[in-house]
């Protein structure tokens, strides 16, 4: 077994306070590194916070891919020999705002993803991406990435699985919705199901810190290929780092019985109408 | 609100004992009718049981669509003004064994579905179907149906949702798998996630009665469009009928925020590679 330590840093963010957010992420990543983390996931829009008053406020927070946040994450990745996956309020080369996520190792940005499914007022601020979720080989495993609401589209998650992701990293900011007492958040349930039907690990990193009246699920969770949580869900509004020791090669085993295989049993020729 | 009472009868089955199985289903359906049920779901292979010694044993249990079981379910549907959805060990017109499910009302068989994704030794007995899950309008709502392992393929569930199913009925025989203490069965978690991403009701009817050493999840559950159980999961090896009062029209509301819609937010032009 090759043991990979996956960390999710449920940091507390504050909208517009980019210096404080960057410092919180830096401290959390460094702390996870001290705990031996090989892969560290931080939330969606980890540099900016989420509840923008308007697009102008988002633009003031946005950074290019060679900006301070990515530079800092690259430095941390290099210093500690780890991979950072995090959400970024990005201004792209064309000056367009993107709700992005990056996969970074010591060599820099290995992949950038722009959220393809935008939630509610994000559509007033960001341009959605149109590229499939990237899946890249790193020193610590084959990683996919998408952002928050994207995981409500199992077709999208399946693409990452078909591309061989062993661990799907999902930076999120999950606004809190009511749920029946004793029930796990639906956001967490969907992560578990996505992990299980694809037989892959999923690390969903939510955030802490109520923002302009919006509370969060605080649902950070790391699920294994059988769909059960290996760490979390947190479900408490506090900054905390979850760690899970994972053998990511387990995600390459799609066999589920003597005669079944989660991927080979798909019948894509029958699913074509899904694309309509 | 139009209230529809959905019932799932987790009956206890015994492989090969078709008379006893039929009697158990009959009693359960009649009992559900007394409780006011409008739609009654019974398990997969409700006439035959599941753990066949070989294909010959399955063939001895199999019935055509005008056989005793379907005739009885039609009589019950007519007598009580309800819809029956159940799993049937079927021999089709060509003499081929099918792991089927039927939607039946007082007029008879409204739809027949042949399980498209076969689990383990089923492949030694049954020919898989190649038709998409049927979705039909009944007096009690627009119903879809698929069987057990089929729901592990979210693409398949999506087809039923795209076709407008308000309630997806899932006759199952879920073999028991180990799970961490305190965790809900992964089978139930997947049902919840399917309900939630599609904003539809899902009624999964599992069975009771250990059979030739195989135990069952006994995970009968009725989930609402937000993914939370309205009844169940049972998770106990006993014959029991679950009832849930549902406004199935809730499943026609796909809106999830001021700017979001679970179906309209799909980007099928980007999912095409799923069909590969």
XYZ file of C-alpha atoms in Angstrom, chain A residues 110-231:
122
model
C -0.622 21.820 -13.384
C -4.235 22.479 -14.307
C -6.756 25.263 -14.157
C -10.476 24.619 -14.212
C -13.259 27.178 -14.609
C -16.525 26.223 -12.903
C -18.962 25.131 -15.590
C -22.175 25.146 -13.535
C -22.731 28.444 -11.742
C -24.872 28.778 -8.636
C -27.395 31.609 -8.351
C -25.770 35.070 -8.216
C -22.434 33.715 -9.410
C -23.940 34.073 -12.871
C -23.975 37.850 -12.358
C -20.256 37.858 -11.650
C -18.523 35.003 -13.431
C -18.379 33.582 -16.912
C -18.882 29.806 -16.801
C -16.162 27.526 -18.137
C -16.725 25.196 -21.070
C -13.902 22.732 -20.607
C -14.251 19.351 -18.957
C -12.783 18.841 -15.516
C -9.027 18.323 -15.785
C -7.422 15.132 -14.537
C -3.665 15.227 -14.041
C -0.952 12.918 -12.781
C 0.951 14.289 -9.852
C 3.648 12.865 -7.610
C 0.867 11.983 -5.174
C -1.735 10.477 -7.479
C -4.018 11.158 -10.369
C -6.214 14.101 -9.412
C -9.368 15.607 -10.840
C -10.972 18.869 -9.853
C -14.328 20.606 -10.092
C -16.126 23.194 -7.987
C -19.138 23.020 -5.669
C -22.395 22.948 -7.686
C -20.598 21.012 -10.459
C -20.888 17.827 -8.365
C -24.686 17.979 -8.593
C -24.239 16.855 -12.189
C -23.223 13.205 -12.066
C -22.455 13.335 -15.785
C -19.705 15.828 -14.969
C -18.266 13.735 -12.178
C -18.355 10.700 -14.447
C -16.110 12.484 -16.961
C -13.418 12.852 -14.327
C -13.808 9.192 -13.357
C -13.636 8.059 -16.973
C -10.454 10.079 -17.300
C -9.013 8.053 -14.449
C -9.191 10.403 -11.483
C -8.239 8.544 -8.320
C -9.129 11.502 -6.139
C -11.632 14.144 -7.158
C -10.963 17.410 -5.310
C -13.967 19.686 -4.884
C -13.385 23.145 -3.440
C -16.821 24.367 -2.309
C -18.760 27.104 -0.561
C -22.012 25.304 0.261
C -24.722 27.717 1.433
C -26.638 26.169 4.317
C -30.048 24.757 3.463
C -32.515 23.457 6.033
C -32.527 19.698 6.582
C -34.457 17.293 8.745
C -32.979 16.704 12.166
C -30.469 13.886 12.214
C -29.963 13.965 8.453
C -26.587 14.415 6.866
C -26.488 17.395 4.473
C -27.646 16.525 0.958
C -24.381 18.033 -0.301
C -22.443 15.392 1.625
C -24.800 12.607 0.521
C -24.187 13.563 -3.101
C -20.420 13.468 -2.577
C -20.716 10.004 -1.044
C -22.835 8.727 -3.937
C -20.476 10.184 -6.513
C -17.542 8.494 -4.807
C -19.337 5.167 -4.644
C -20.722 4.913 -8.170
C -17.333 5.880 -9.566
C -15.250 3.947 -7.049
C -12.972 6.907 -6.468
C -11.968 9.111 -3.568
C -13.647 12.513 -3.294
C -12.339 15.320 -1.101
C -14.873 18.127 -0.781
C -13.513 21.142 1.040
C -16.148 23.525 2.350
C -15.476 26.705 4.323
C -16.273 28.330 7.651
C -17.282 31.897 8.529
C -20.791 33.227 8.008
C -20.682 36.007 5.437
C -23.238 38.782 4.962
C -25.942 36.626 6.489
C -25.070 33.501 4.539
C -24.184 30.466 6.627
C -22.473 27.389 5.256
C -22.982 23.667 5.477
C -19.409 23.417 6.805
C -19.678 19.999 5.217
C -16.040 19.231 4.526
C -15.704 15.498 3.932
C -13.280 12.985 2.444
C -15.093 9.941 1.059
C -13.561 6.654 -0.046
C -14.402 4.592 -3.133
C -17.118 2.708 -1.257
C -18.849 6.010 -0.535
C -18.309 6.144 3.203
C -16.577 9.106 4.847
C -12.953 8.569 5.797
C -12.974 11.935 7.570
